[in-house]
Amino acid sequence: MRYLDGVSRVVPGCLVACCVNTAAANGFSGDVPAYIEEAIPAGINHTYDGPWENFVGGGVATFDCNGDRFPEVFIAGGVNESALYINNSKTGGELRFSRDDSPVTRIKQVTGAYPVNIDNDQWMDLIVLRLGENRILKGQGDCKFSNANAGFGFDGGAEWSTGFTASFFGDDVYPTLAVGNYVDRSAPGSPWGTCSDNMLYRPQLSDSDQLTYSDALPLSPGHCALSILFTDWNRSGEDSLRVTNDRQYHRGGEEQLWKIDGRYPRLYSRADGWQSLVIWGMGIAEADLNADGFPEYALTSMGDTKLQSVDVQQAVEENRPIYEDIGFARGATAHRPYTGNDLKPSTGWHAQFSDVNNDTFLDLFIAKGNVERMTDFAAYDPDNLLLGTSDGLFVEQGDKAGIALDRRGRGAAVEDFNADGLQDLLVVNRSAPVSLFRHGGFKTPGGLLSAVGGNWLAIELNQKNGNRHAVGARLSVKTGNVVQTRKVQIGGGHVSGQSGFIHVGLGVAERATVRVQWPDGEWSAAFRVFANQFALITRGDEKVGYWYPPDDSN
Amino acid sequence: MIRFIIPSAVALSCCVVALITMVTNESAANESAAMANAWDDAAVKHHLEAAEYTGVLKHDRLHDLISQGKHLFSARFTLVDGVGRPMATQAIIPTKRKRPPRSEFARTAGLDANACVSCHNQPVAGGAGDFSVNVFVSEGFQLSDFDSTDPQFSNERNTNHLFGAGLVELLAREMTSDLHKIRSSALRTARQKLQEVKLPLTTKGISFGSITAFADGRIDTTDFEGVDDDLIIKPFSQKGVMTSLRQFTVNALNHHHGMQAVERFGARWTGTDDFDEDGINNEMTAGDVSALVAYQATLAVPTVKQVPEDWLRAADRGSVLFDELGCQQCHVRALPLNSLEFNDPGPFDAAGTLRSGEAGTDATYDLSLLNWSATLEQNESGQWMVPLFGDLKRHVIADNQVSRLGNELLSQRFVERNEFMTAELWGIGSTDPYGHRGDITTLSEVIEAHGGEARSARDKYVKLNENARSDINAFLKRMIIESAD
């Protein structure tokens, strides 16, 4: 599950256009996270590896599977077994995990995974994407899982799966699933121009009222997808399916947007305004950067990252998905390594928006790494940490933050693993150990290391009667004149998904007014929430509940 | 460096200011030091560097810092210092205006004072203010430039005195710490026993309701009373919504003077050293704010006036009546304090107010070094009894029949309009008028205005004869700020 972010604020045009911003002129003026790599001490010693088929993939799912609200991690291994790590971290302390030895979660040829509660019970389930049959692992509590393909009537197929997304359509109690597939290795001429179709699985009830996903619908043509995402691109209340495709292998393909409503999905076409874009699409991150309800998308690729913003007038009045690339204007292209001497283009994979310094300005993490030995692309290609600024720009701070390792990143998760309100970072690397960065505080402009940064909120949404975790809900968080939005989604990234608290940086605001647009479109009343808290919002409740992680005193 | 200061940026857009004001990113501290002639217009001749006063300050260093704070408290800030916020509102969160105001100074939305002491002056610097220096409190996010005293735009508030404020903050910190320990205890027990646990939220004899904790780490705040859900006692302002003198100081500097503190309005949070676009960078350093805090935190406690025998006898009778009526239930005579060590920054502020370790400015002021501390009584446990006549708790103070103190239309920072912090009565003999609007001229009137949770005590008071009422007056009017005489 991913939380997509946005912000709107009243800023007079004159400010941006005319006034001298002396601090910004001297570089990034905000807090830079001080990340500390501690995978091995934390107990995570894991490598995603394998031959050509494992050049892509390498995802991670983060979710709570034992009810303590601390996220566990499930990491793909490629030719190695996947691994579920139980989170034993202390609140605000060093990260600690222990590997679960259940054979159910130790699976070979896993490319990535996403948490999704399929059957609306108390426990999160897990979609495991594979080189071969995909699996649904049904959560049973205490981090126990069972293979549930048969139980859910789910045909895992035999494709090379590299993308997943889920959403709830209409009055559905259960989610619609979609799987993105890559190269069809069995087709003649493979791999060039032999892309598998993606698949759509709608929930149905059998004659005995059993949930089944036996109605699988191919989304043809496939163009070698590496990330897919159900997204409400035009604020219609109905999701469409955004697909980013790898030009390395498709022939005549392009980026895709599927209209999902109705029995048979159809592609948005030129006649609909869809413009051809051909990239080495690796990952999708979504954020509503200006909180206008229309999401922006970061699309990772080889070379520059795209940052797309929709033409709102065309979207509203004509239902036409016409996008402008604002990546260059915002400083978010991240097209080559920001440190070292390699001027060759970068290779981007997982992308995720989050506010890692709690200043209210969204930041963008991009996992980077050469495919294998592509000599036309940078060999040393460190992950990006593009910190957002007050004037809407992104400024690279990965080196200062301590994440510029010489590893080939793939999937990743920006997540608070130790419940301290600071976003930690896990990166799955190809043919190298997983990197686990604990957020160790901030490097302030004065050069001091401070344990405390901006204020923050962590919000958990719950509702009854299906869609328990409110997938599709939108949060509106207001502090003063600033409105930030977050959307609860499952999908995107690079074979990596998250579930759990929704993180919002509050800057210097001590409190916030939070409203929830529940997945069916109904808006909640305004909740008054104090900063630096874990807030629990349950649909129908008049007050916000609070959760406190255990510490030495409790 | 040559700086051309525009006499008034009032009628100019920020763009013009930017074009004709030559600025550098040097700190205001450096600039003012370089131009610290006695005849210069700057009221702040020397900005304090962050690390000048750190650690436990000994007597001389503490008094030196207090002296600097006193100077800043009385300083009539000027354009050269950074007075004015042409492109920022009075809001506590840095908030841009859409255009500069037509007039920078205005008694309504501010700038409404030249110095702290402009309002805090009754009977002396650090004291209260009369009706003429009321403050019009608004969020400053929307309609920030109201030019009306109509209560739909702002809450009109009288100026509180600050004597004994350091002890008040220390009490609040200890009470907050106690409440947090209770919360932790409830959670720990609930987790251990895997069951729901309910505990009273009582600290220093004051009940803040109860907390229910669940085995999964959730808490239920439904039964909290007079305190926010975060269980942080916020002792300052009439409303009880400010955590610390430091937070209040940063708010007030911006609101009343347009002097913006780096710790909230600086580049770290806003991306610029000149958020209000008045051409002055970094207007108030962390050290400046620390000096102001030190001055306020060390102001003497109010005292009890030495009076003639007839006044004394009446006051003694009034003291008994005070308790019999039930006034002391909220206006608690004294609260016990464990330590006189005042740490600045404090432990419970949030981002935007300096926190421990952020700027290398952590300092401890030992209030026992101050002469007035000898007047504090200690209980059998060695705790200092702070005679504040308050409970640091918010109460509903108006009802349908007695609604005079429920005269505001705007809630403030999540606190309902008819709910206020119990006014501490120490010093009340020196700080008339009364009521949060300062529109009540006698003690009798303000007591009769008590509704809501104070209704019972008020009704008993109303039934008293004139002599008894006079006795209560005699009791209350002995509580003075010493310098009044």
CSV table of N, CA and C in Angstrom, one decimal, chain A residues 10-12 14-15 18-26 29-31 67-69 357-359 361 390 442 444-445 448-450 452-455 478-482 507-513 527-533 536 543-554, chain B residues 13-15 18 23-25 87 92-98 140-142 183-185 187-189 191 216-222 228-230 234 241 243 247 263-264 267-274 277 281 349-352 355-360 411-416:
chain,number,residue,atom,x,y,z
A,10,VAL,N,-0.8,28.9,0.0
A,10,VAL,CA,-1.0,30.2,-0.6
A,10,VAL,C,0.3,30.9,-0.7
A,11,VAL,N,0.8,31.0,-1.9
A,11,VAL,CA,2.1,31.7,-2.1
A,11,VAL,C,1.9,32.7,-3.2
A,12,PRO,N,2.0,33.9,-2.9
A,12,PRO,CA,1.8,34.9,-4.0
A,12,PRO,C,2.9,34.8,-5.1
A,14,CYS,N,4.4,36.9,-6.7
A,14,CYS,CA,5.5,37.9,-6.6
A,14,CYS,C,6.6,37.3,-5.8
A,15,LEU,N,6.2,36.5,-4.8
A,15,LEU,CA,7.3,35.9,-3.9
A,15,LEU,C,8.2,35.1,-4.7
A,18,CYS,N,10.0,37.4,-7.7
A,18,CYS,CA,10.8,38.7,-7.6
A,18,CYS,C,11.7,38.7,-6.4
A,19,CYS,N,11.3,38.0,-5.3
A,19,CYS,CA,12.1,38.3,-4.1
A,19,CYS,C,13.3,37.4,-4.0
A,20,VAL,N,14.3,38.0,-3.4
A,20,VAL,CA,15.6,37.2,-3.2
A,20,VAL,C,15.4,36.3,-2.1
A,21,ASN,N,15.7,35.0,-2.3
A,21,ASN,CA,15.7,34.0,-1.3
A,21,ASN,C,17.1,33.7,-1.0
A,22,THR,N,17.6,34.4,0.0
A,22,THR,CA,19.1,34.3,0.2
A,22,THR,C,19.5,32.9,0.7
A,23,ALA,N,18.6,32.3,1.5
A,23,ALA,CA,19.0,31.0,2.0
A,23,ALA,C,19.0,30.0,0.9
A,24,ALA,N,17.9,30.0,0.1
A,24,ALA,CA,17.8,29.0,-1.0
A,24,ALA,C,18.9,29.2,-2.0
A,25,ALA,N,19.3,30.5,-2.2
A,25,ALA,CA,20.3,30.8,-3.2
A,25,ALA,C,21.6,30.1,-2.8
A,26,ASN,N,21.8,29.8,-1.6
A,26,ASN,CA,23.0,29.2,-1.1
A,26,ASN,C,23.0,27.7,-1.1
A,29,SER,N,18.4,24.7,2.4
A,29,SER,CA,18.4,25.3,3.7
A,29,SER,C,17.7,24.6,4.8
A,30,GLY,N,17.1,23.4,4.4
A,30,GLY,CA,16.3,22.7,5.4
A,30,GLY,C,17.1,21.6,6.1
A,31,ASP,N,16.4,20.8,6.8
A,31,ASP,CA,17.1,19.6,7.5
A,31,ASP,C,17.4,18.5,6.5
A,67,GLY,N,0.2,-7.5,14.5
A,67,GLY,CA,-0.7,-6.7,15.2
A,67,GLY,C,0.0,-5.7,16.2
A,68,ASP,N,1.3,-5.5,16.1
A,68,ASP,CA,2.0,-4.6,17.0
A,68,ASP,C,2.2,-3.2,16.3
A,69,ARG,N,1.7,-3.1,15.1
A,69,ARG,CA,1.8,-1.8,14.4
A,69,ARG,C,3.2,-1.4,14.0
A,357,ASN,N,12.0,14.7,6.0
A,357,ASN,CA,12.5,15.7,7.0
A,357,ASN,C,11.4,16.5,7.6
A,358,ASN,N,10.2,16.0,7.4
A,358,ASN,CA,9.0,16.5,8.2
A,358,ASN,C,8.9,18.0,8.0
A,359,ASP,N,9.2,18.6,6.9
A,359,ASP,CA,9.1,20.0,6.7
A,359,ASP,C,7.9,20.5,5.9
A,361,PHE,N,7.3,19.7,2.9
A,361,PHE,CA,7.5,19.6,1.5
A,361,PHE,C,7.9,18.2,1.1
A,390,SER,N,10.5,24.9,-0.3
A,390,SER,CA,9.3,25.8,-0.2
A,390,SER,C,8.9,26.4,-1.6
A,442,PHE,N,18.8,14.7,12.2
A,442,PHE,CA,18.9,15.6,11.1
A,442,PHE,C,20.2,16.4,11.2
A,444,THR,N,21.2,19.9,10.7
A,444,THR,CA,20.6,21.2,10.6
A,444,THR,C,21.5,22.1,9.8
A,445,PRO,N,20.9,23.2,9.3
A,445,PRO,CA,21.7,24.2,8.6
A,445,PRO,C,23.0,24.6,9.3
A,448,LEU,N,24.7,21.1,13.0
A,448,LEU,CA,24.5,20.2,14.2
A,448,LEU,C,23.7,19.0,13.8
A,449,LEU,N,23.9,18.0,14.5
A,449,LEU,CA,23.0,16.8,14.3
A,449,LEU,C,22.0,16.9,15.4
A,450,SER,N,20.7,17.0,15.0
A,450,SER,CA,19.6,17.1,15.9
A,450,SER,C,18.7,15.9,15.8
A,452,VAL,N,15.8,15.9,16.7
A,452,VAL,CA,14.4,16.3,16.4
A,452,VAL,C,14.4,17.2,15.2
A,453,GLY,N,13.4,17.0,14.4
A,453,GLY,CA,13.2,17.8,13.2
A,453,GLY,C,11.8,18.4,13.2
A,454,GLY,N,11.2,18.5,12.1
A,454,GLY,CA,9.8,19.0,12.0
A,454,GLY,C,8.8,18.2,12.7
A,455,ASN,N,7.7,18.7,13.0
A,455,ASN,CA,6.6,18.0,13.6
A,455,ASN,C,6.0,17.0,12.5
A,478,LYS,N,-4.7,19.8,7.1
A,478,LYS,CA,-4.6,21.3,7.0
A,478,LYS,C,-3.8,21.8,8.2
A,479,THR,N,-2.8,22.6,7.9
A,479,THR,CA,-2.1,23.4,9.0
A,479,THR,C,-2.0,24.8,8.5
A,480,GLY,N,-2.6,25.7,9.2
A,480,GLY,CA,-2.7,27.1,8.7
A,480,GLY,C,-3.3,27.1,7.3
A,481,ASN,N,-2.6,27.7,6.4
A,481,ASN,CA,-3.2,27.8,5.0
A,481,ASN,C,-2.6,26.7,4.2
A,482,VAL,N,-1.9,25.8,4.7
A,482,VAL,CA,-1.3,24.7,4.0
A,482,VAL,C,-2.2,23.5,4.0
A,507,GLY,N,6.0,20.3,9.7
A,507,GLY,CA,6.9,21.4,9.8
A,507,GLY,C,6.8,22.0,11.2
A,508,VAL,N,6.5,23.3,11.3
A,508,VAL,CA,6.4,23.9,12.6
A,508,VAL,C,5.0,24.0,13.2
A,509,ALA,N,4.1,23.3,12.5
A,509,ALA,CA,2.7,23.3,13.1
A,509,ALA,C,2.6,22.3,14.2
A,510,GLU,N,1.9,22.7,15.3
A,510,GLU,CA,1.8,21.8,16.4
A,510,GLU,C,0.6,21.0,16.4
A,511,ARG,N,-0.3,21.3,15.4
A,511,ARG,CA,-1.6,20.6,15.3
A,511,ARG,C,-2.1,20.7,13.9
A,512,ALA,N,-3.0,19.8,13.6
A,512,ALA,CA,-3.5,19.8,12.2
A,512,ALA,C,-5.0,19.5,12.3
A,513,THR,N,-5.7,19.9,11.3
A,513,THR,CA,-7.1,19.5,11.1
A,513,THR,C,-7.1,18.5,9.9
A,527,PHE,N,-11.2,16.3,11.9
A,527,PHE,CA,-10.7,15.9,13.1
A,527,PHE,C,-9.5,16.8,13.6
A,528,ARG,N,-9.5,17.1,14.8
A,528,ARG,CA,-8.4,18.0,15.3
A,528,ARG,C,-7.4,17.1,16.0
A,529,VAL,N,-6.2,17.1,15.4
A,529,VAL,CA,-5.1,16.2,15.8
A,529,VAL,C,-3.9,16.9,16.2
A,530,PHE,N,-3.3,16.5,17.3
A,530,PHE,CA,-2.0,17.1,17.8
A,530,PHE,C,-0.8,16.5,17.1
A,531,ALA,N,0.2,17.2,16.9
A,531,ALA,CA,1.4,16.8,16.2
A,531,ALA,C,2.2,15.8,17.0
A,532,ASN,N,3.0,15.1,16.3
A,532,ASN,CA,3.9,14.1,16.8
A,532,ASN,C,3.2,12.9,17.5
A,533,GLN,N,2.1,12.5,16.9
A,533,GLN,CA,1.3,11.5,17.5
A,533,GLN,C,1.0,10.4,16.4
A,536,LEU,N,-5.4,7.4,15.1
A,536,LEU,CA,-6.2,6.3,14.6
A,536,LEU,C,-7.6,6.9,14.2
A,543,LYS,N,-14.2,10.9,17.5
A,543,LYS,CA,-12.9,11.4,18.0
A,543,LYS,C,-11.8,10.6,17.4
A,544,VAL,N,-10.7,11.2,17.3
A,544,VAL,CA,-9.5,10.5,16.9
A,544,VAL,C,-9.0,9.6,18.0
A,545,GLY,N,-8.6,8.4,17.8
A,545,GLY,CA,-7.9,7.6,18.8
A,545,GLY,C,-6.4,7.8,18.6
A,546,TYR,N,-5.7,7.5,19.7
A,546,TYR,CA,-4.2,7.6,19.6
A,546,TYR,C,-3.6,6.3,20.0
A,547,TRP,N,-2.5,6.0,19.3
A,547,TRP,CA,-1.7,4.8,19.6
A,547,TRP,C,-0.3,5.2,20.1
A,548,TYR,N,0.2,4.5,21.1
A,548,TYR,CA,1.6,4.8,21.5
A,548,TYR,C,2.4,3.6,21.4
A,549,PRO,N,3.5,3.7,20.8
A,549,PRO,CA,4.4,2.5,20.7
A,549,PRO,C,5.0,2.2,22.1
A,550,PRO,N,5.3,1.0,22.3
A,550,PRO,CA,5.9,0.7,23.6
A,550,PRO,C,7.3,1.4,23.7
A,551,ASP,N,7.6,1.9,24.9
A,551,ASP,CA,9.0,2.4,25.1
A,551,ASP,C,9.4,1.9,26.5
A,552,ASP,N,10.5,2.4,27.0
A,552,ASP,CA,11.0,1.9,28.2
A,552,ASP,C,10.1,2.1,29.4
A,553,SER,N,9.2,3.1,29.2
A,553,SER,CA,8.3,3.4,30.3
A,553,SER,C,6.9,2.7,30.2
A,554,ASN,N,6.6,2.2,29.0
A,554,ASN,CA,5.3,1.6,28.9
A,554,ASN,C,5.3,0.3,28.2
B,13,SER,N,5.3,46.9,-3.1
B,13,SER,CA,5.2,45.4,-3.2
B,13,SER,C,6.6,44.8,-2.8
B,14,CYS,N,6.5,43.5,-2.5
B,14,CYS,CA,7.8,42.9,-2.1
B,14,CYS,C,8.8,42.9,-3.3
B,15,CYS,N,8.3,43.0,-4.5
B,15,CYS,CA,9.2,43.0,-5.6
B,15,CYS,C,10.0,44.3,-5.6
B,18,ALA,N,12.6,44.1,-3.0
B,18,ALA,CA,13.7,43.3,-3.4
B,18,ALA,C,14.7,44.0,-4.3
B,23,VAL,N,20.7,43.3,0.1
B,23,VAL,CA,20.8,42.5,1.3
B,23,VAL,C,21.9,41.4,1.1
B,24,THR,N,22.4,41.0,2.1
B,24,THR,CA,23.3,39.9,2.1
B,24,THR,C,22.8,38.8,3.0
B,25,ASN,N,23.4,37.7,3.0
B,25,ASN,CA,22.9,36.6,3.9
B,25,ASN,C,23.7,36.6,5.2
B,87,MET,N,5.1,41.1,4.4
B,87,MET,CA,4.6,39.9,3.6
B,87,MET,C,4.4,38.7,4.4
B,92,ILE,N,1.0,31.9,13.9
B,92,ILE,CA,2.1,31.2,14.6
B,92,ILE,C,2.9,30.3,13.6
B,93,ILE,N,2.2,29.9,12.6
B,93,ILE,CA,2.9,29.1,11.5
B,93,ILE,C,3.3,30.1,10.4
B,94,PRO,N,4.5,30.2,10.0
B,94,PRO,CA,4.9,31.2,9.0
B,94,PRO,C,3.9,31.2,7.8
B,95,THR,N,3.3,32.3,7.6
B,95,THR,CA,2.2,32.4,6.7
B,95,THR,C,2.4,33.7,5.9
B,96,LYS,N,2.4,33.6,4.6
B,96,LYS,CA,2.5,34.7,3.7
B,96,LYS,C,1.3,35.5,3.6
B,97,ARG,N,1.4,36.8,3.4
B,97,ARG,CA,0.3,37.7,3.0
B,97,ARG,C,0.3,37.6,1.5
B,98,LYS,N,-0.9,38.0,0.9
B,98,LYS,CA,-1.0,38.1,-0.5
B,98,LYS,C,-0.4,39.4,-1.0
B,140,GLY,N,-4.7,34.4,12.1
B,140,GLY,CA,-3.8,35.0,11.1
B,140,GLY,C,-3.6,34.2,9.8
B,141,PHE,N,-4.5,33.3,9.6
B,141,PHE,CA,-4.4,32.5,8.4
B,141,PHE,C,-5.4,33.1,7.3
B,142,GLN,N,-6.6,33.3,7.7
B,142,GLN,CA,-7.5,33.9,6.8
B,142,GLN,C,-8.0,35.3,7.4
B,183,ARG,N,0.2,8.0,31.7
B,183,ARG,CA,-0.2,7.4,30.4
B,183,ARG,C,0.7,6.2,30.1
B,184,SER,N,2.0,6.4,30.4
B,184,SER,CA,2.9,5.2,30.2
B,184,SER,C,2.5,4.1,31.1
B,185,SER,N,2.2,4.4,32.3
B,185,SER,CA,1.9,3.3,33.3
B,185,SER,C,0.6,2.6,32.8
B,187,LEU,N,-0.5,2.3,29.8
B,187,LEU,CA,-0.2,1.5,28.6
B,187,LEU,C,0.6,0.3,29.0
B,188,ARG,N,1.6,0.4,29.9
B,188,ARG,CA,2.4,-0.7,30.3
B,188,ARG,C,1.6,-1.8,30.9
B,189,THR,N,0.7,-1.4,31.8
B,189,THR,CA,-0.1,-2.4,32.5
B,189,THR,C,-1.1,-3.0,31.5
B,191,ARG,N,-0.7,-3.5,28.4
B,191,ARG,CA,0.0,-4.4,27.5
B,191,ARG,C,0.4,-5.7,28.3
B,216,ASP,N,-3.4,-3.1,23.0
B,216,ASP,CA,-2.7,-2.9,21.8
B,216,ASP,C,-2.0,-1.6,21.7
B,217,GLY,N,-2.0,-0.8,22.8
B,217,GLY,CA,-1.3,0.5,22.7
B,217,GLY,C,-2.2,1.7,22.4
B,218,ARG,N,-3.5,1.4,22.3
B,218,ARG,CA,-4.3,2.6,22.0
B,218,ARG,C,-4.7,3.2,23.4
B,219,ILE,N,-5.1,4.5,23.3
B,219,ILE,CA,-5.7,5.1,24.5
B,219,ILE,C,-7.0,5.8,24.1
B,220,ASP,N,-7.9,5.9,25.1
B,220,ASP,CA,-9.1,6.6,24.9
B,220,ASP,C,-9.0,8.0,25.7
B,221,THR,N,-9.2,9.1,24.9
B,221,THR,CA,-9.0,10.4,25.5
B,221,THR,C,-10.4,11.0,26.0
B,222,THR,N,-11.4,10.3,25.8
B,222,THR,CA,-12.8,10.8,26.1
B,222,THR,C,-12.9,11.5,27.4
B,228,ASP,N,-5.2,19.1,26.8
B,228,ASP,CA,-5.3,18.6,25.4
B,228,ASP,C,-5.0,17.1,25.3
B,229,ASP,N,-5.3,16.5,24.2
B,229,ASP,CA,-5.1,15.1,24.0
B,229,ASP,C,-3.7,14.7,24.2
B,230,ASP,N,-2.8,15.6,23.9
B,230,ASP,CA,-1.4,15.2,24.1
B,230,ASP,C,-0.9,15.3,25.5
B,234,LYS,N,-0.4,23.4,29.0
B,234,LYS,CA,0.0,24.7,28.3
B,234,LYS,C,-0.4,25.8,29.2
B,241,VAL,N,-3.0,27.8,26.0
B,241,VAL,CA,-2.7,27.1,24.8
B,241,VAL,C,-1.2,27.3,24.4
B,243,THR,N,2.7,26.5,25.4
B,243,THR,CA,3.5,25.5,26.3
B,243,THR,C,4.5,26.2,27.1
B,247,GLN,N,7.9,29.7,23.5
B,247,GLN,CA,6.9,29.6,22.4
B,247,GLN,C,6.2,30.9,22.4
B,263,GLU,N,14.4,30.7,14.9
B,263,GLU,CA,14.0,29.3,15.2
B,263,GLU,C,12.7,28.9,14.6
B,264,ARG,N,11.9,29.8,14.2
B,264,ARG,CA,10.6,29.4,13.5
B,264,ARG,C,10.5,30.0,12.1
B,267,ALA,N,15.5,30.1,7.7
B,267,ALA,CA,15.6,29.4,6.4
B,267,ALA,C,15.4,27.9,6.6
B,268,ARG,N,15.6,27.4,7.9
B,268,ARG,CA,15.4,26.0,8.1
B,268,ARG,C,14.0,25.5,7.8
B,269,TRP,N,13.1,26.4,8.1
B,269,TRP,CA,11.7,26.0,7.9
B,269,TRP,C,11.0,26.7,6.7
B,270,THR,N,11.5,27.9,6.4
B,270,THR,CA,10.8,28.7,5.3
B,270,THR,C,11.6,28.8,4.1
B,271,GLY,N,12.9,28.4,4.1
B,271,GLY,CA,13.7,28.5,2.9
B,271,GLY,C,14.3,29.9,2.7
B,272,THR,N,14.1,30.8,3.6
B,272,THR,CA,14.6,32.1,3.4
B,272,THR,C,15.0,32.7,4.8
B,273,ASP,N,16.0,33.6,4.8
B,273,ASP,CA,16.3,34.3,6.0
B,273,ASP,C,15.5,35.5,6.3
B,274,ASP,N,14.6,35.9,5.3
B,274,ASP,CA,13.8,37.1,5.4
B,274,ASP,C,12.4,36.7,5.0
B,277,GLU,N,10.0,39.6,4.4
B,277,GLU,CA,10.4,40.4,3.3
B,277,GLU,C,10.4,41.9,3.6
B,281,ASN,N,17.4,40.3,7.5
B,281,ASN,CA,17.6,38.8,7.7
B,281,ASN,C,17.7,38.5,9.2
B,349,ASP,N,8.3,21.5,24.0
B,349,ASP,CA,8.0,22.3,22.9
B,349,ASP,C,8.1,21.5,21.6
B,350,ALA,N,7.4,21.9,20.6
B,350,ALA,CA,7.5,21.2,19.3
B,350,ALA,C,8.3,22.1,18.3
B,351,ALA,N,8.5,21.5,17.2
B,351,ALA,CA,9.3,22.2,16.1
B,351,ALA,C,8.8,23.6,15.9
B,352,GLY,N,9.7,24.5,15.7
B,352,GLY,CA,9.2,25.9,15.5
B,352,GLY,C,9.5,26.7,16.8
B,355,ARG,N,14.3,23.5,20.6
B,355,ARG,CA,14.3,22.4,21.4
B,355,ARG,C,15.7,22.0,21.8
B,356,SER,N,15.7,21.2,22.9
B,356,SER,CA,17.0,20.9,23.4
B,356,SER,C,17.9,20.3,22.4
B,357,GLY,N,19.1,20.7,22.3
B,357,GLY,CA,20.1,20.2,21.4
B,357,GLY,C,20.1,20.7,20.0
B,358,GLU,N,19.1,21.6,19.7
B,358,GLU,CA,19.0,22.1,18.3
B,358,GLU,C,20.0,23.1,17.9
B,359,ALA,N,20.4,23.9,18.8
B,359,ALA,CA,21.3,25.0,18.4
B,359,ALA,C,22.5,25.2,19.4
B,360,GLY,N,22.7,24.2,20.2
B,360,GLY,CA,23.8,24.3,21.1
B,360,GLY,C,23.6,25.4,22.1
B,411,SER,N,-13.1,29.9,18.6
B,411,SER,CA,-12.3,29.0,19.4
B,411,SER,C,-10.8,29.2,19.1
B,412,GLN,N,-10.0,28.8,19.9
B,412,GLN,CA,-8.6,29.1,19.7
B,412,GLN,C,-7.8,27.8,19.9
B,413,ARG,N,-7.1,27.4,18.9
B,413,ARG,CA,-6.2,26.3,18.9
B,413,ARG,C,-6.9,25.0,19.5
B,414,PHE,N,-8.0,24.7,19.0
B,414,PHE,CA,-8.8,23.5,19.3
B,414,PHE,C,-9.6,23.7,20.7
B,415,VAL,N,-9.4,24.8,21.4
B,415,VAL,CA,-10.1,25.0,22.6
B,415,VAL,C,-11.4,25.8,22.4
B,416,GLU,N,-12.5,25.2,23.0
B,416,GLU,CA,-13.8,25.9,22.8
B,416,GLU,C,-13.8,27.3,23.3
